[in-house]
CSV table of C-alpha atoms and ligand atoms in Angstrom, one decimal:
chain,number,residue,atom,x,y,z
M,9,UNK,CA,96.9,69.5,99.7
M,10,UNK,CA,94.6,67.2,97.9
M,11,UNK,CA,95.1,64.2,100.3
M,12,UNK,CA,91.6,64.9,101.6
M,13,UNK,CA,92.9,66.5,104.7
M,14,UNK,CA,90.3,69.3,106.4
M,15,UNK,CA,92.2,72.6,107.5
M,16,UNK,CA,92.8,73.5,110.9
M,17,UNK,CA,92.6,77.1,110.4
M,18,UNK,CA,90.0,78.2,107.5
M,19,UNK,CA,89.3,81.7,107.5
M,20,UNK,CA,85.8,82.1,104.8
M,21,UNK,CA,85.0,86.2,103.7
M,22,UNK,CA,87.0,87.7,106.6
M,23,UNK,CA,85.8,91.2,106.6
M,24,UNK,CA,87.4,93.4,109.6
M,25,UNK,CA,85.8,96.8,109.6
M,26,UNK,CA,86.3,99.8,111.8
M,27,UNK,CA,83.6,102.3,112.7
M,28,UNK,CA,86.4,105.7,112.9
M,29,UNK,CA,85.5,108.9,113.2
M,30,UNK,CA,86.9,109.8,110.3
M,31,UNK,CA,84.5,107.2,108.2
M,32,UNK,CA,84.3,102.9,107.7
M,33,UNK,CA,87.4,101.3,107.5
M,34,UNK,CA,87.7,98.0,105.6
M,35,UNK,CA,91.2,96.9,106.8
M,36,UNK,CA,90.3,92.9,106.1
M,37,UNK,CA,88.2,92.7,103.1
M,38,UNK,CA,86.9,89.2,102.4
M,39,UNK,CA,90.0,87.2,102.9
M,40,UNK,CA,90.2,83.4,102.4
M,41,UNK,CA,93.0,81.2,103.7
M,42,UNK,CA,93.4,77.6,104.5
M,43,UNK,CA,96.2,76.6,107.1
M,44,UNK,CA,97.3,72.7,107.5
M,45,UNK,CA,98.1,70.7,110.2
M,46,UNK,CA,102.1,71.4,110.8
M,47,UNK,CA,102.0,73.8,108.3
M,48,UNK,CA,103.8,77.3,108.5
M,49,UNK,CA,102.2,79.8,105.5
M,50,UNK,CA,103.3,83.0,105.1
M,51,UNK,CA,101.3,86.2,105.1
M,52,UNK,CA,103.7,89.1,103.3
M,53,UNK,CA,102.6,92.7,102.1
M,54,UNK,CA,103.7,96.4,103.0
M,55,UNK,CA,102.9,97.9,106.4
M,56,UNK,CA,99.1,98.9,106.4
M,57,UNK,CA,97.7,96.0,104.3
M,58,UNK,CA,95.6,94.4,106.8
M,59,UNK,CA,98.2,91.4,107.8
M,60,UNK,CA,98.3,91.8,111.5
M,61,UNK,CA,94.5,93.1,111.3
M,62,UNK,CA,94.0,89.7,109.8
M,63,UNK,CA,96.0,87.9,112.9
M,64,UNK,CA,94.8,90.0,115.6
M,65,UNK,CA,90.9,89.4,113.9
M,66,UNK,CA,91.5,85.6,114.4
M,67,UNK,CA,91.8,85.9,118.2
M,68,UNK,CA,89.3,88.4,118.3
M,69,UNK,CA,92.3,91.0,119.6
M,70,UNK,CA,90.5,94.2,118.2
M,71,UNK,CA,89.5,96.6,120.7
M,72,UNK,CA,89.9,99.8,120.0
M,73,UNK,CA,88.4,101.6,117.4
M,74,UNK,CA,85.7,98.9,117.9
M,75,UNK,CA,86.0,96.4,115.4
M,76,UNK,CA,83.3,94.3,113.4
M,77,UNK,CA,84.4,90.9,112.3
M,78,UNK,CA,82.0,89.2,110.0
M,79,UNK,CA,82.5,85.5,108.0
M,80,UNK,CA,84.0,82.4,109.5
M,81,UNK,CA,87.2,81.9,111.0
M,82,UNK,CA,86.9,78.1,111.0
M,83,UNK,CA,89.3,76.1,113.7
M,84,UNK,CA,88.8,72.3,113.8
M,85,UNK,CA,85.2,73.8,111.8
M,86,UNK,CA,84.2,75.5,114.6
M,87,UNK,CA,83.5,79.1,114.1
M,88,UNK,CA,85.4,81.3,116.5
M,89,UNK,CA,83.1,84.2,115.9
M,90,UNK,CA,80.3,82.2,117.3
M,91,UNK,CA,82.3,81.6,120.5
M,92,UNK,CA,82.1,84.9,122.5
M,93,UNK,CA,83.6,86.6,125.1
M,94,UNK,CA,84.3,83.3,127.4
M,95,UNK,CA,84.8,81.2,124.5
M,96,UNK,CA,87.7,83.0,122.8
M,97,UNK,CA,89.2,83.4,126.2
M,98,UNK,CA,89.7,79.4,126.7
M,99,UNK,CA,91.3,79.6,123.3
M,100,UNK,CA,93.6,82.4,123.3
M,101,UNK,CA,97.0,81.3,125.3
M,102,UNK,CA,96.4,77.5,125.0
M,103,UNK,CA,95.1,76.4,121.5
M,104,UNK,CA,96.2,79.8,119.5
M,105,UNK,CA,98.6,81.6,120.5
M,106,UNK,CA,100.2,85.0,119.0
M,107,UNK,CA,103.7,86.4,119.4
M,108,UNK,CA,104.6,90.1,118.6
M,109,UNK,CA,107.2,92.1,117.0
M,110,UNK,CA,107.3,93.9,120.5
M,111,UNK,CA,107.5,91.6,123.1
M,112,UNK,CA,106.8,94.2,125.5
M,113,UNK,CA,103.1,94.4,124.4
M,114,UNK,CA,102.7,90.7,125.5
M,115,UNK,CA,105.0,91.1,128.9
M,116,UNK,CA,104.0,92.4,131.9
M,117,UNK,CA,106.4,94.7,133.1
M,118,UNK,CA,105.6,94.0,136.8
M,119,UNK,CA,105.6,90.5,136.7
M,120,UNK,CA,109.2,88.2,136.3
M,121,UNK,CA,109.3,86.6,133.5
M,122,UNK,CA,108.8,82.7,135.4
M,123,UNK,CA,105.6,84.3,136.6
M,124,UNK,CA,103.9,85.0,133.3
M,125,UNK,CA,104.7,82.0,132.4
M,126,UNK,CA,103.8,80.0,134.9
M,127,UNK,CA,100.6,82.0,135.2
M,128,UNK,CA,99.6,80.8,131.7
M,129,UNK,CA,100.2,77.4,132.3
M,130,UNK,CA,98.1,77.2,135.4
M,131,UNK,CA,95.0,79.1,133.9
M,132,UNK,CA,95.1,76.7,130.5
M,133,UNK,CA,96.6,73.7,131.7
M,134,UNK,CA,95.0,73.2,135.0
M,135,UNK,CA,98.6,72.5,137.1
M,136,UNK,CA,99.7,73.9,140.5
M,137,UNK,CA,102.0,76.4,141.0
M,138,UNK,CA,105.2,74.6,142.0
M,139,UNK,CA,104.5,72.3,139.2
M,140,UNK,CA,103.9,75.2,136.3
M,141,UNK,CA,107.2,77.0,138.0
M,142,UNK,CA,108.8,74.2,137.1
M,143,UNK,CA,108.0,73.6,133.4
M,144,UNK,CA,108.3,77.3,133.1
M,145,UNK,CA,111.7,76.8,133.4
M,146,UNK,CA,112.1,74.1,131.1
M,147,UNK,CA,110.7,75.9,129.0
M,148,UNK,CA,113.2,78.9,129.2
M,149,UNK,CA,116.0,76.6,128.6
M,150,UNK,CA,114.0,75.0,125.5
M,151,UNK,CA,114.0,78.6,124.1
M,152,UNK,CA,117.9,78.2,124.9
M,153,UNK,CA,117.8,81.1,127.4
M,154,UNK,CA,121.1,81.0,129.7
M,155,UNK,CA,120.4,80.3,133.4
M,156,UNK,CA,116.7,79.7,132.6
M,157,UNK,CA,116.4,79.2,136.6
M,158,UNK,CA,117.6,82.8,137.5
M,159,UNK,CA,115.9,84.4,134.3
M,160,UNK,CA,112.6,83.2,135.5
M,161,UNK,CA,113.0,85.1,138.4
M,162,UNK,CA,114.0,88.3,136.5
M,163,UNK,CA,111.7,91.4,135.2
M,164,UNK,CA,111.1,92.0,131.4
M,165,UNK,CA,113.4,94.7,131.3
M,166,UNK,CA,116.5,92.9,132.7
M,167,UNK,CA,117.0,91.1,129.7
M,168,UNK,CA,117.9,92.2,125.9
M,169,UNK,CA,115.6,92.5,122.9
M,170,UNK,CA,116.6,88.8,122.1
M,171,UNK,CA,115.9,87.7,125.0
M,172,UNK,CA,112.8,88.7,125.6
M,173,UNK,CA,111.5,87.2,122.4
M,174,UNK,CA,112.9,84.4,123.5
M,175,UNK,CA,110.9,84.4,126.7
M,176,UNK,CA,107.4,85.5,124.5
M,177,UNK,CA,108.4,82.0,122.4
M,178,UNK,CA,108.5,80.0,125.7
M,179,UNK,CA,105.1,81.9,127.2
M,180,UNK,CA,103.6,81.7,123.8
M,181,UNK,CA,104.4,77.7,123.5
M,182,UNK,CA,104.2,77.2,126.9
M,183,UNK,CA,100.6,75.5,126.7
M,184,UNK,CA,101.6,73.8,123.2
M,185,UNK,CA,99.1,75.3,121.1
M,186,UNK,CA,98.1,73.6,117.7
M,187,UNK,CA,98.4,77.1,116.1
M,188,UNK,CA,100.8,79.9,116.8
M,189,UNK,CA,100.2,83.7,114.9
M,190,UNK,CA,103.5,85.0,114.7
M,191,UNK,CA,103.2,88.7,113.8
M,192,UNK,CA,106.3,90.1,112.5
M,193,UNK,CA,108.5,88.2,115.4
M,194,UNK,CA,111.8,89.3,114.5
M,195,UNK,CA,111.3,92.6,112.6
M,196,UNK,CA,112.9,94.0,115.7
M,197,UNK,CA,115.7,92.3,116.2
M,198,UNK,CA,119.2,92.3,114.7
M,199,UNK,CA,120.4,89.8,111.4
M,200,UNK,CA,122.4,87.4,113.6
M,201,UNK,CA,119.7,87.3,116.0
M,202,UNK,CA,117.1,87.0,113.8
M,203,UNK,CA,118.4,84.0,112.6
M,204,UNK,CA,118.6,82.0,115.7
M,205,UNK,CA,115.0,83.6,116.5
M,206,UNK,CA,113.6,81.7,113.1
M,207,UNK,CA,116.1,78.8,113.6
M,208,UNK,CA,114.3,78.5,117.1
M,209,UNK,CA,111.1,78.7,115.7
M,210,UNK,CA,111.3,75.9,113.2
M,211,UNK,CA,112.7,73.6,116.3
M,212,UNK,CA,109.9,74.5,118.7
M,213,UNK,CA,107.7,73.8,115.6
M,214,UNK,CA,108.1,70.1,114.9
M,215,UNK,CA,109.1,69.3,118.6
M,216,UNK,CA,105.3,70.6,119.4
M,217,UNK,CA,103.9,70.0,116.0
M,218,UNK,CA,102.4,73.1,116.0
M,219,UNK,CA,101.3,75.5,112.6
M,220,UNK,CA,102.2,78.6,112.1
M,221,UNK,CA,100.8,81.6,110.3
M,222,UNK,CA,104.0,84.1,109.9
M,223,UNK,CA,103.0,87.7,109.2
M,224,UNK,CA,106.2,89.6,107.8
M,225,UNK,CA,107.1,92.2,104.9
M,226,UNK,CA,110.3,90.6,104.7
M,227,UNK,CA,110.2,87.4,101.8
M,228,UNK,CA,113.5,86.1,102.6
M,229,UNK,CA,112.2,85.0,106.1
M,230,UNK,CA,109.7,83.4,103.8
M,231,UNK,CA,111.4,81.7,101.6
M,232,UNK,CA,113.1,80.0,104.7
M,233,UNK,CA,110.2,79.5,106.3
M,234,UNK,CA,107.1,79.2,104.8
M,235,UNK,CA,105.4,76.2,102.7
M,236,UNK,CA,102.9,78.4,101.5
M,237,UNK,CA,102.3,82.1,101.0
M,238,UNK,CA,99.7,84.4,100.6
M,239,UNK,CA,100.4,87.9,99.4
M,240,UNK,CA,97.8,90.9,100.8
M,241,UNK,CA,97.4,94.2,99.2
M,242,UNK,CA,95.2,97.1,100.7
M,243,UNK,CA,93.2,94.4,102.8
M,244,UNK,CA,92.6,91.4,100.5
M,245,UNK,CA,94.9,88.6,99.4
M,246,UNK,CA,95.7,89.3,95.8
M,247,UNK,CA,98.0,86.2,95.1
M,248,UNK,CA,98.5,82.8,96.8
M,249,UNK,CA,101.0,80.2,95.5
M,250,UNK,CA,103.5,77.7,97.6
M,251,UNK,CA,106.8,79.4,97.9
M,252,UNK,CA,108.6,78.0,95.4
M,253,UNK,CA,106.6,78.6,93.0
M,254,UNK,CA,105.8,82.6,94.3
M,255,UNK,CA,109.2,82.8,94.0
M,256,UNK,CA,109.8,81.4,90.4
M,257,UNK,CA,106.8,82.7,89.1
M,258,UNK,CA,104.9,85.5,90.5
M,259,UNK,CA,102.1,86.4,88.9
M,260,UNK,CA,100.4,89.6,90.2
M,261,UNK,CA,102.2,92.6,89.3
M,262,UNK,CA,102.1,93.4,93.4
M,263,UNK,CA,104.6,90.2,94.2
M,264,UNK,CA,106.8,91.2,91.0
M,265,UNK,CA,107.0,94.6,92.6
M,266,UNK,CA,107.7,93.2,96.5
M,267,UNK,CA,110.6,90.4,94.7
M,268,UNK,CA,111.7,92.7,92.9
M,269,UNK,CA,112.1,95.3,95.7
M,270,UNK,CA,114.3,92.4,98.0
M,271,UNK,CA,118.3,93.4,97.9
M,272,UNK,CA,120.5,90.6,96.1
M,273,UNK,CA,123.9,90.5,96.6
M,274,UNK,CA,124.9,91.1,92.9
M,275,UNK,CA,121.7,91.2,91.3
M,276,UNK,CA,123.0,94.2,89.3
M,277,UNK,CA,126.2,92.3,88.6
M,278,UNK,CA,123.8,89.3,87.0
M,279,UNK,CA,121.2,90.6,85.2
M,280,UNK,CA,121.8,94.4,84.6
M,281,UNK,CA,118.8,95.3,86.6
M,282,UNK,CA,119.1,97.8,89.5
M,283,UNK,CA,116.6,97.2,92.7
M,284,UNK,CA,113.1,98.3,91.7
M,285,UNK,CA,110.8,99.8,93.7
M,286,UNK,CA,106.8,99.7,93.8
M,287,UNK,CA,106.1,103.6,93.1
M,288,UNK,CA,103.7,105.5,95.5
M,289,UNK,CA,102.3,103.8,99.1
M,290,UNK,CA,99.5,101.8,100.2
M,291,UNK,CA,96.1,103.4,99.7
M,292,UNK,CA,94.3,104.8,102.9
M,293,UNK,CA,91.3,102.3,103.6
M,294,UNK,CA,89.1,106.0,103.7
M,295,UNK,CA,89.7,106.2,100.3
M,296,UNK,CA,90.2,103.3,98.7
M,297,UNK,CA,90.9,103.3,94.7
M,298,UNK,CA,88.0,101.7,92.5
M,299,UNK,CA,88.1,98.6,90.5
M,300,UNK,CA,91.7,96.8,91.0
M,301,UNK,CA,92.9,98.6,94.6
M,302,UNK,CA,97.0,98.1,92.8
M,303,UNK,CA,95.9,100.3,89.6
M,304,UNK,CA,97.8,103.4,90.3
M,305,UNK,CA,100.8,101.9,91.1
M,306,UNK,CA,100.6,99.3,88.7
M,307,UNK,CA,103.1,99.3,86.0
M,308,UNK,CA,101.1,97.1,84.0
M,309,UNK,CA,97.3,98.8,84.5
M,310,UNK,CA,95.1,98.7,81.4
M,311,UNK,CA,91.8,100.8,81.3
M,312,UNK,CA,89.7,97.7,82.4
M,313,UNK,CA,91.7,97.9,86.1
M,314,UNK,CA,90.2,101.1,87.2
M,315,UNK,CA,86.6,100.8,86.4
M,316,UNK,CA,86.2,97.5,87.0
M,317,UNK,CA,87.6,94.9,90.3
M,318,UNK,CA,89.4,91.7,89.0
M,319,UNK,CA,87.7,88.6,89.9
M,320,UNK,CA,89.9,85.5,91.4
M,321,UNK,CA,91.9,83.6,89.1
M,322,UNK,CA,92.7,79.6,90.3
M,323,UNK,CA,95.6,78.5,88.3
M,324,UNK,CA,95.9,75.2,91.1
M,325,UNK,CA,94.9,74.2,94.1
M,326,UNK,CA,96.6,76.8,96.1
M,327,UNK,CA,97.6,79.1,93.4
M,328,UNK,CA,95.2,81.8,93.0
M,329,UNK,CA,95.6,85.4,91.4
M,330,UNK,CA,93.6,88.4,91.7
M,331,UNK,CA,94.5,90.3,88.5
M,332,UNK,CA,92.8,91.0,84.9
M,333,UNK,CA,96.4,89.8,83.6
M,334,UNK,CA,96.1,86.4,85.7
M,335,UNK,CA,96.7,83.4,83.3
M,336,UNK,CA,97.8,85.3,80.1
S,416,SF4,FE1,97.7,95.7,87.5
S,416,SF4,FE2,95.3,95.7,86.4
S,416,SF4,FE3,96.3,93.5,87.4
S,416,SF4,FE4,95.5,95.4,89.0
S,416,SF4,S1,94.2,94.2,87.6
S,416,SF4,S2,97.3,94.3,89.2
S,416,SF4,S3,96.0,97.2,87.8
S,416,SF4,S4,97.1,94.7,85.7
């Protein structure tokens, strides 16, 4: 990336934190990522890292405990946390939009599916009704949904898992936004389906030239997707790298661990190992470990990692390490 070109998503010390009654939570602790035009990076780490905290930060999502967002979350350099209530609101839907692992969170289960979608497309894109109907539909059938003109007039729950993450594609594209958060969109759904899902994805992608920031645990829907990747452990990103190389060379012991973790058809077979697994489970944000937040589970921890927090390591432009182990 060092044609010159500006980001269109730049998030600068994202810090989420959530005032519980248990104590502060720091679930998004200074994170910095740069997304390109048409670019789709990927955002991996175990349940309870801070990914979708991350996702949900960008479009100001966060409700409930209340939330306090502090740094920049640059798009097209404007700061989104400057915008506000009414400001965020114009952007959610039509230049950003965010699918779920649930599509039933995004679907309204008392409105047919052509109605949420045409809904959307009225409120962002200014057309009247007959006319948003209309490219509803097309939109079903872009999304390859069968009988797009009768599914439009069904409810949420008359079609299958598949299906409705097919309609939360066509609502969440419907406005062709520039950026698209897509937070664990196929977790849910079967291997054959997920396959089409992602196929469908990458399509919809160039046809709208849209970037994507894909929030999974799963790195071979990385590897398939992504250009780049960012890895996040206990709410910061501790390694970035494009995928290739993550894949050939991880450096943080927290990416070996996650690789290592991924079945292989004959991995045993081909190099004698068995799969490995990362010992012990995320830390709880109340109690957070000191110096390097990895150390206990680390197999690789030296005296240095608990008293004391790594600092960065840039071994490239977009190859970054957070470790006291980083370029030995
Ligand atoms: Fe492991 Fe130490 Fe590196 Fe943390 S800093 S990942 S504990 S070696």
């Amino acid at each position: 990336m060092s044609d010159g070109r500006r980001p269109l998503l730049a998030m600068r010390g994202l810090m989420t934190r959530f005032h519980t009654m248990d104590g502060i939570v720091d679930a998004v602790d200074g994170v910095d990522l740069d997304l390109f035009e048409g670019e789709t990076v990927g955002l991996v780490g175990e349940s309870g890292c801070g990914k979708s905290v991350t996702a949900l930060s960008i479009l100001q999502l966060l409700r409930c405990p209340p939330a306090e967002i502090s740094g920049r979350i640059l798009f097209h350099d404007m700061n989104l946390l400057d915008l506000g209530r009414e400001g965020i609101r114009k952007i959610r839907g039509k230049a950003i939009s965010m699918i779920f692992q649930e599509p039933m969170t995004s679907l309204n289960p008392v409105l047919t599916i052509g109605e949420q979608i045409s809904e959307a497309i009225r409120l962002h894109q200014g057309m009247k009704a007959p006319e948003a109907w209309k490219w509803a539909e097309q939109m079903l059938q872009m999304v390859q949904i069968p009988s797009p003109r009768q599914r439009a007039k069904d409810y949420p729950h008359k079609l299958s898992g598949g299906m409705r993450q097919r309609a939360m594609i066509a609502m969440a594209l419907s406005c062709k936004p520039q950026l698209l958060l897509a937070d664990e969109p196929t977790t849910a759904l079967d291997v054959t389906i997920q396959a089409q899902i992602l196929s469908l994805m990458m399509k919809l992608k160039e046809e709208f030239k849209t970037s994507i920031l894909l929030i999974t645990h799963d790195l071979g829907v990385i590897s398939e997707m992504a250009t780049r990747v960012a890895v996040m452990y206990a709410g910061k990103i501790v390694e970035e790298a494009p995928v290739r190389e993550l894949f050939k060379d991880p450096r943080h012991p927290y990416t070996r661990g996650l690789l290592g973790s991924v079945p292989v058809i004959g991995r045993k077979a081909q190099t004698g190992r068995r799969l490995q697994e990362i010992p012990g489970m995320v830390p709880s944000p109340l109690e957070m470990p000191s110096g390097c937040r990895f150390h206990p589970r680390c197999p690789s921890t030296m005296p240095v990692c608990s008293k004391q927090e790594p600092q960065e390591v840039r071994l490239g432009e977009y190859r970054r390490v957070q470790c006291w182990l980083a370029g030995c």
